[in-house]
Short mmCIF file of C-alpha atoms and ligand atoms in Angstrom, two decimals:
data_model
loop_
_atom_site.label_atom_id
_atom_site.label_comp_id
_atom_site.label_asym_id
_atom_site.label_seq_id
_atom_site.Cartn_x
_atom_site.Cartn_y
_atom_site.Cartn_z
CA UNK E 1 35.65 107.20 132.22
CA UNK E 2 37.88 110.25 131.32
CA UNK E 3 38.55 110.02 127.65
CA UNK E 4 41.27 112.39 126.59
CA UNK E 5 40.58 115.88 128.15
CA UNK E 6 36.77 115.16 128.22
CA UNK E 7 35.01 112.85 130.65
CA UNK E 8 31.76 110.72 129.81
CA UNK E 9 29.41 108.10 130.78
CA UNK E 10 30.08 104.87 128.54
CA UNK E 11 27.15 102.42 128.24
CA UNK E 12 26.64 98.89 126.81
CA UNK E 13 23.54 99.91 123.93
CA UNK E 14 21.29 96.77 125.13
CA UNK E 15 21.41 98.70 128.82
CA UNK E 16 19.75 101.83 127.24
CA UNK E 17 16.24 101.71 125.53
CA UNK E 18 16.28 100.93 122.16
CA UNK E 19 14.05 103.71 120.57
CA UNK E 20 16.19 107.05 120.42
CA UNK E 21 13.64 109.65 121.95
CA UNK E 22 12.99 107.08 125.40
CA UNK E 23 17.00 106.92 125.07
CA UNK E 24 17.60 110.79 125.25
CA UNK E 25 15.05 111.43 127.48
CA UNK E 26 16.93 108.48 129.62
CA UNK E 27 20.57 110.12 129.44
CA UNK E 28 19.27 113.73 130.01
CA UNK E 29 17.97 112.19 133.86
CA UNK E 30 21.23 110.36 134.65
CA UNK E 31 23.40 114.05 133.06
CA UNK E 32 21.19 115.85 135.35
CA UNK E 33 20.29 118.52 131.98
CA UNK E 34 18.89 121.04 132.01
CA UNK E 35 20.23 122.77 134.74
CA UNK E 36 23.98 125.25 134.46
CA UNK E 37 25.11 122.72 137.84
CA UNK E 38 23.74 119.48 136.57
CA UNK E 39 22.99 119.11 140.18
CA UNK E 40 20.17 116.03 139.66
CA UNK E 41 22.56 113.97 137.58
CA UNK E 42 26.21 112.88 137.55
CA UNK E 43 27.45 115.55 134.47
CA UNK E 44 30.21 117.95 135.30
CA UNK E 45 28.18 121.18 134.47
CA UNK E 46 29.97 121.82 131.09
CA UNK E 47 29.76 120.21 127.35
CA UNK E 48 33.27 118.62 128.00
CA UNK E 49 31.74 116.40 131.08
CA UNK E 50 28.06 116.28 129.50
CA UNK E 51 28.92 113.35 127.54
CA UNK E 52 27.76 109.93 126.05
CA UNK E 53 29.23 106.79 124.73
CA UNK E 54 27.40 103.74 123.44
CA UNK E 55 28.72 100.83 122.86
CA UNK E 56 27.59 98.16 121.04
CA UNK E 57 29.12 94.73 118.64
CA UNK E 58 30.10 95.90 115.26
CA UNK E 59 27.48 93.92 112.74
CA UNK E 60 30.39 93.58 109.91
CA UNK E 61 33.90 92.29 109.37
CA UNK E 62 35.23 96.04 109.18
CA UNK E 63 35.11 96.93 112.75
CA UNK E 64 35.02 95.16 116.16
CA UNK E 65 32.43 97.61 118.28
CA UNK E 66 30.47 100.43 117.28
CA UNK E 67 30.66 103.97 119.19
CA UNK E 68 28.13 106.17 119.02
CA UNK E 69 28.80 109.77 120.83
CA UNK E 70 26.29 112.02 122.11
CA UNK E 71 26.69 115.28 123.24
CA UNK E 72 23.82 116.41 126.33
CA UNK E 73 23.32 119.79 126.70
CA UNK E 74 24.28 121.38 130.23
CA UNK E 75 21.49 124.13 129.94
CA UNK E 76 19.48 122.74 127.26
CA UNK E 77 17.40 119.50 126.81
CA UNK E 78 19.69 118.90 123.87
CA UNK E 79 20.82 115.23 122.81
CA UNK E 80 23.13 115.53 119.75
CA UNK E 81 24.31 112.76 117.65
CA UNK E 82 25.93 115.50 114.95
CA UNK E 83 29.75 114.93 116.11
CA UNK E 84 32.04 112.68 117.00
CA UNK E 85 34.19 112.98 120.09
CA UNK E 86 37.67 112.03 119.79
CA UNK E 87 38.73 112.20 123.60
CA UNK E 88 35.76 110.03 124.17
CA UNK E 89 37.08 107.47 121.65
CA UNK E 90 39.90 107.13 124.35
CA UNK E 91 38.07 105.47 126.19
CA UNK E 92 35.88 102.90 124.02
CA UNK E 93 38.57 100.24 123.39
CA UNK E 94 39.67 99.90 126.85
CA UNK E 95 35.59 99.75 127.62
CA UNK E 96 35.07 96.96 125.21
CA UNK E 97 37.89 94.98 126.58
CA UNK E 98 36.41 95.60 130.00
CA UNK E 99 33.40 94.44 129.04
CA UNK E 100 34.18 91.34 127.20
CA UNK E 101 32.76 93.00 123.62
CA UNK E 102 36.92 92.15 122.38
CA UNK E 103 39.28 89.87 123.85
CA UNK E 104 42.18 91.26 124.91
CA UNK E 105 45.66 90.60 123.07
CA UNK E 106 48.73 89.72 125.49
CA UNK E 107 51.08 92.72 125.53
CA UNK E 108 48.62 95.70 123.54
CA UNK E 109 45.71 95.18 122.20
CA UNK E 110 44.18 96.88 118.67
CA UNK E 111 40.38 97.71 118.72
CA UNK E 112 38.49 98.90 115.31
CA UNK E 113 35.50 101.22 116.32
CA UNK E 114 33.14 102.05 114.25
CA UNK E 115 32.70 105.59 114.28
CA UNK E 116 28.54 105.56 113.85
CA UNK E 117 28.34 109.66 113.93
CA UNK E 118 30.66 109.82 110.85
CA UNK E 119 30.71 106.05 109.72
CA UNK E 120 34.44 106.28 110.06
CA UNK E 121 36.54 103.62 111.85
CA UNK E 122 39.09 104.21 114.24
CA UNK E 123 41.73 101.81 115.35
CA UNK E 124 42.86 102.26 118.99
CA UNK E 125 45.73 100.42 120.24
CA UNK E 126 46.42 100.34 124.17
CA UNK E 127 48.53 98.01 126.45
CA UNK E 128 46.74 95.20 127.75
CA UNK E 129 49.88 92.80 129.42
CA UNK E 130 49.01 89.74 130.84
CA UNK E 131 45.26 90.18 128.77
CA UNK E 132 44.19 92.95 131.27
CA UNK E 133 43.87 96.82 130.10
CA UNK E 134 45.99 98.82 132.16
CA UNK E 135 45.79 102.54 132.55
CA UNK E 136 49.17 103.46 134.02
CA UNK E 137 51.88 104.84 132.29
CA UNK E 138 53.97 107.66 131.63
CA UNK E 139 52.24 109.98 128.93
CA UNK E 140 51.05 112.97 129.62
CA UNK E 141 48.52 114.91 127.82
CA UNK E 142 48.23 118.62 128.38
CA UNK E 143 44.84 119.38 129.80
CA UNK E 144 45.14 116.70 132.63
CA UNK E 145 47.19 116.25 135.57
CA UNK E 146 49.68 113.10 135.59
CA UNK E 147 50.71 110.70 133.47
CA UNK E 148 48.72 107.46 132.07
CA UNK E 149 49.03 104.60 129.63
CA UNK E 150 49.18 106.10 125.91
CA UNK E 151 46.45 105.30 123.62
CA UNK E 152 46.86 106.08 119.69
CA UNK E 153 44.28 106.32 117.75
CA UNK E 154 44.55 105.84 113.83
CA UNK E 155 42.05 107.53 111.57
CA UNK E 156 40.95 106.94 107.98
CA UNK E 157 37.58 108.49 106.28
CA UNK E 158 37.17 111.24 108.25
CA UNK E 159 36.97 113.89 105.93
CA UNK E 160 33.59 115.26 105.19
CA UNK E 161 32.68 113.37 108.68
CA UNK E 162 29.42 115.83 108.88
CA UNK E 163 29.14 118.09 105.97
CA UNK E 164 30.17 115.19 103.35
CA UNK E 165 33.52 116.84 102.31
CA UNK E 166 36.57 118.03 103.47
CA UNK E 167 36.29 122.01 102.34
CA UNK E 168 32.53 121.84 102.49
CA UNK E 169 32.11 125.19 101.04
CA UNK E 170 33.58 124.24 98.40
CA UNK E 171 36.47 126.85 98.75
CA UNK E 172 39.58 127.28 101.03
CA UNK E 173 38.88 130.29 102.10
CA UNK E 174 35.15 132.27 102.13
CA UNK E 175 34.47 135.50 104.10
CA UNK E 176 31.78 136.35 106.54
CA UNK E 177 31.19 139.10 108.15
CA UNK E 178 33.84 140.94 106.44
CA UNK E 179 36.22 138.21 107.89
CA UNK E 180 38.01 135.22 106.09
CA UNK E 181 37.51 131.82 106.84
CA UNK E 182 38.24 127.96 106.21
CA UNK E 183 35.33 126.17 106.68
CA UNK E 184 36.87 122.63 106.94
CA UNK E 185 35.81 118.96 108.11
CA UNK E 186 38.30 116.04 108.70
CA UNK E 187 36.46 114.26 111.70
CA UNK E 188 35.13 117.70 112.90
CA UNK E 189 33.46 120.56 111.07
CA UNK E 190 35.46 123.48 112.22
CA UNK E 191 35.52 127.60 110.93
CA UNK E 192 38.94 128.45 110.93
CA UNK E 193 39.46 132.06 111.23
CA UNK E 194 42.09 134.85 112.91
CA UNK E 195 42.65 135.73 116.20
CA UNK E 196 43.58 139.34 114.84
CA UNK E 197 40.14 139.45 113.00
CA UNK E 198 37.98 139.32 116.27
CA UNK E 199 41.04 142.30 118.10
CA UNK E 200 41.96 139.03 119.89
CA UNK E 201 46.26 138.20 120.29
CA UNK E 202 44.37 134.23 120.36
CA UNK E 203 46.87 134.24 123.50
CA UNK E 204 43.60 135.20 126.09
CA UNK E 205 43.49 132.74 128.65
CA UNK E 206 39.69 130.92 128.55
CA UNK E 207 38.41 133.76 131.02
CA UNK E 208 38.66 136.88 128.54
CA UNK E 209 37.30 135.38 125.65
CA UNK E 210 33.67 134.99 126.11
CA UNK E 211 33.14 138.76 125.02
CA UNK E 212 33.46 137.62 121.43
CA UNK E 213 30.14 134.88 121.93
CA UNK E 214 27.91 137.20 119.54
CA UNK E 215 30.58 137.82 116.99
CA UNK E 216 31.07 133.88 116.95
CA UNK E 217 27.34 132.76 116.62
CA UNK E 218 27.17 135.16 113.77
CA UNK E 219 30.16 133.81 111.78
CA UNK E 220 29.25 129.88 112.68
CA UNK E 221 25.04 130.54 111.93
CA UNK E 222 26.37 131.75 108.29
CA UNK E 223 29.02 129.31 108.06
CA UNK E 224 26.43 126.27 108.93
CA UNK E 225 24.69 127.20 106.26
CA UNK E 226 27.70 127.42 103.45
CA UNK E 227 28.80 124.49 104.78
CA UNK E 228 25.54 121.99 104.08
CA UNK E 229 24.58 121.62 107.56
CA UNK E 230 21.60 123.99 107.97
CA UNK E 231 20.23 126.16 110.74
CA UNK E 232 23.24 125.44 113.75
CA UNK E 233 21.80 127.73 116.49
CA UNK E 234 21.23 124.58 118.28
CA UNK E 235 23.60 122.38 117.12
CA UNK E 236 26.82 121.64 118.42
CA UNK E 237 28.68 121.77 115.00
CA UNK E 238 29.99 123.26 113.87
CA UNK E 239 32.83 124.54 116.20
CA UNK E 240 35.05 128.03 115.61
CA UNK E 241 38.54 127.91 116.18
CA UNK E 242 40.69 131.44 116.19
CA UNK E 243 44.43 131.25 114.94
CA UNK E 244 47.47 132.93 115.91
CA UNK E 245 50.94 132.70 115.28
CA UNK E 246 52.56 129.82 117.30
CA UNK E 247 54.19 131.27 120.28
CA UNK E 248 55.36 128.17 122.44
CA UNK E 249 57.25 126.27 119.69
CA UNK E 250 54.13 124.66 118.02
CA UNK E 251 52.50 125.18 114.35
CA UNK E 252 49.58 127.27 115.35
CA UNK E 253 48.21 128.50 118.68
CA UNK E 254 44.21 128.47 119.21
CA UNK E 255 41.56 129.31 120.88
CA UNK E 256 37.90 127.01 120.34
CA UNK E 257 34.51 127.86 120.73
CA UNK E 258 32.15 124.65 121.32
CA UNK E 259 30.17 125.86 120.10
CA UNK E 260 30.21 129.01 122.15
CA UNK E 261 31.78 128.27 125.15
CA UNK E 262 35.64 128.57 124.94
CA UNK E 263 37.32 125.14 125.21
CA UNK E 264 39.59 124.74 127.69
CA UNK E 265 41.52 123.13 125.59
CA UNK E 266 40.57 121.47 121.88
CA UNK E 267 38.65 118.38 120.89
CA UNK E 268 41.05 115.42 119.36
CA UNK E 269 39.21 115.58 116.10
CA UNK E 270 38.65 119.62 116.29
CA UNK E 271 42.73 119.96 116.31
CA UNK E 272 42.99 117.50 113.58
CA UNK E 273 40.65 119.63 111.60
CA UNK E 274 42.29 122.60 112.18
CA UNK E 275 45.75 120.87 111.57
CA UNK E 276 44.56 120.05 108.35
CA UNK E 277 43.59 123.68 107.25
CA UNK E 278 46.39 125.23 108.13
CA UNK E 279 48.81 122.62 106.15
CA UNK E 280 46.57 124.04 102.61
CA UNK E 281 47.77 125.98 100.64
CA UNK E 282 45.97 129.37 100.72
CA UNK E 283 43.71 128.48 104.22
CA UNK E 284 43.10 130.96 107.10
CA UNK E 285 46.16 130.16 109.45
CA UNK E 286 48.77 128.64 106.51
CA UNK E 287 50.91 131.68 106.47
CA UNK E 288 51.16 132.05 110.21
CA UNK E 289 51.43 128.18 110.99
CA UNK E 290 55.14 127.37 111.54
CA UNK E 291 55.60 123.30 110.08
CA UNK E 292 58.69 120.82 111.50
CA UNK E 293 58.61 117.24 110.83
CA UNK E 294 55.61 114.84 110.83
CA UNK E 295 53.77 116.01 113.63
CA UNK E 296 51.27 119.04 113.78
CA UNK E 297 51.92 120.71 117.17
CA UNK E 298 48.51 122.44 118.15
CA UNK E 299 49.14 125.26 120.88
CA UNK E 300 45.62 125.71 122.66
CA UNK E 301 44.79 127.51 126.55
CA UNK E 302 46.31 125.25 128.70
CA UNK E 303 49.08 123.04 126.24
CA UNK E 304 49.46 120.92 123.35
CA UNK E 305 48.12 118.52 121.13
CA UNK E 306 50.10 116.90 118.22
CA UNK E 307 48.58 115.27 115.56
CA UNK E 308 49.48 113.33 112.41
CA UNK E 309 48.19 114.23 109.29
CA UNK E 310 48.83 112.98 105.93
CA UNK E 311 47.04 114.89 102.92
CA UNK E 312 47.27 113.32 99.04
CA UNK E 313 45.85 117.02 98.02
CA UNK E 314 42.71 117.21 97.99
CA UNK E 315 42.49 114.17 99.83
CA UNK E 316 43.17 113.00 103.42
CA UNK E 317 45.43 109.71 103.68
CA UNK E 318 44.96 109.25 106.76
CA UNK E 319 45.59 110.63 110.40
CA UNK E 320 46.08 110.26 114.22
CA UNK E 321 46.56 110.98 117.32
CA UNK E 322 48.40 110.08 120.85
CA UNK E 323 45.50 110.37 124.32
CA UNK E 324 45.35 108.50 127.87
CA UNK E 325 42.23 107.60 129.41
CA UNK E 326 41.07 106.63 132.94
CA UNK E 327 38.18 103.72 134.23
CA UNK E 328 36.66 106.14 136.76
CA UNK E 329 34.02 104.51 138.07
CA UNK E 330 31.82 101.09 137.27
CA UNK E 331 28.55 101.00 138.82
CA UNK E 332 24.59 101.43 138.85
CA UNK E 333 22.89 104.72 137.56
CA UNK E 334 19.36 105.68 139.12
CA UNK E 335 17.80 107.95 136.42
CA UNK E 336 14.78 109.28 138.27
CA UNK E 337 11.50 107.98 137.58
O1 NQM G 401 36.98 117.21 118.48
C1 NQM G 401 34.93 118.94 122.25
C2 NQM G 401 36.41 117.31 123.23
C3 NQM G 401 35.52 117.76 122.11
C4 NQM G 401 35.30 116.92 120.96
C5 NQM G 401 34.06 119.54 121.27
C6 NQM G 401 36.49 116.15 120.52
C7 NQM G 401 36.91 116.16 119.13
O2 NQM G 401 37.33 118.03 123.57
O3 NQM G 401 37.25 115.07 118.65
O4 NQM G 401 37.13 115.46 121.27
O5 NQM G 401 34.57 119.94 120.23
O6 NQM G 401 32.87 119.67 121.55
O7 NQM G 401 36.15 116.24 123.79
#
């Protein structure tokens, strides 16, 4: 399925083996990792198509499935259950009606997933007339061509998602490198820093950033470590995202590193990280964010992404987010044997 801008394979849990490592070793055959084209496997050569969703029952009363996300590697053996993916989350309610995990209300239907990375929940509501999930529609997200079916997703307790708290440093602002940063984490851990710090505009198109890569894996090694989560050189998390001044009437403009290839565009959870910086008081990116009404307008490469968020300082009440998603394909996998 495409979720959001990212595209994954989804899988029912009692398909894939129950012990982790025979799991991993599983997904990394049907991605086709390592290798830059993926050619042996069915990923799309790049972490935003090297993805994993498992799906199980929710145990509890709190939540009606559990998602776990894992990110493969394209050029690494690397299975990584550190983040959470919030395009994939597109995607898992309109899975679990599909697969009979949650009936399916007549007109929309609301699905509570259990976030297992973060042990969050997320409520996705979608339209489902007539008790079937249907994908057409007229929203568009920027980052994919067309228009589909909206799905919003509603998020509570995702601050700290990885790193326990929302300014994990403990500070709004730390410096590294002789730069200043917001090391922050609501759903994603995320180093906030300027555009103008790195002699970037944060206007480059995708192409002309990746001369910064060493600069970045400096600042985000350092940061890992302020920010609780250890050695990151080959970890996923957490991501860098460079600010500029809006220039397309949004809040902020910027340009993400995941963790060191530039995003095409930015993760759901990334820009509601980021959103969240630049709305404190004394962050990297408050005095050159531009704010109007509810929504958070996030200018990234190629569009938008507006997000809700509502802080009770130092607190998150809660936040969301508008994405489409597509069924792409249902069928039989051959990992090689
Ligand atoms: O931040 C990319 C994406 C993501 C993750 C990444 C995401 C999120 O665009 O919630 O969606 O940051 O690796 O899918």
């Amino acid at each position: 399925m495409r979720g959001g801008t990212s595209k994954g394979a989804y899988f029912l849990a009692e398909d894939l083996p129950a012990d982790p490592a025979e799991r991993d070793e599983v997904l990394l055959r049907i991605m086709g990792s390592p290798d830059p084209r993926q050619i042996d496997g069915i990923g799309g050569a790049h972490p935003l198509t090297s993805k994993v969703a498992v799906i199980s029952p929710s145990a509890g009363d709190e939540s009606d499935v559990d998602y776990l996300f894992l990110q493969l590697g394209v050029e690494e053996a690397t299975v990584s259950d550190r983040q959470n993916c919030g395009n994939l989350l597109a995607g898992v309610g309109p899975f679990a009606v599909e697969r009979g995990l949650v009936p399916a209300g007549d007109g929309t239907t609301s699905v509570r997933i259990h976030m297992v990375n973060s042990d969050s929940v997320a409520v996705a509501t979608f339209p489902t007339p007539g008790g079937v999930v249907d994908y057409d529609g007229d929203t568009a997200i920027s980052g994919v061509p067309g228009t589909a079916a909206a799905i919003t997703l509603d998020f509570s307790d995702t601050e700290g998602s990885a790193s326990g708290s929302l300014l994990p440093t403990g500070n709004v602002r730390d410096t590294i490198d002789g730069i200043d940063v917001t090391c922050v984490d609501n759903g994603m851990p995320v180093v906030v820093a300027a555009a103008a710090d790195f002699g970037l505009t944060g206007y480059e198109s995708v192409d002309e950033l990746p001369a910064v890569t060493d600069r970045i894996q400096s600042l985000r090694l350092q940061a890992g470590k302020l920010m609780g989560l250890g050695d990151v050189r080959d970890s996923s998390i957490p991501k860098t995202t460079l600010v500029a001044a809006p220039r397309d009437g949004g809040t902020i403009c910027t340009r993400t590193f995941i963790p060191l290839k530039p995003h095409t565009s930015i993760g759901v959870l990334g820009a509601v990280s980021v959103g969240t910086a630049v709305l404190m008081d004394g962050a990297v990116g408050h005095d050159l964010a531009h704010f109007s009404g509810n929504r958070l307008d996030i200018e990234h490469p190629t569009g938008h992404l507006q997000v809700e968020v509502e802080l009770d300082p130092p607190h998150v009440r809660r936040s969301g987010v508008v994405r489409t998603a597509r069924k792409l394909f249902d069928g039989t996998v051959f990992p090689r044997s």
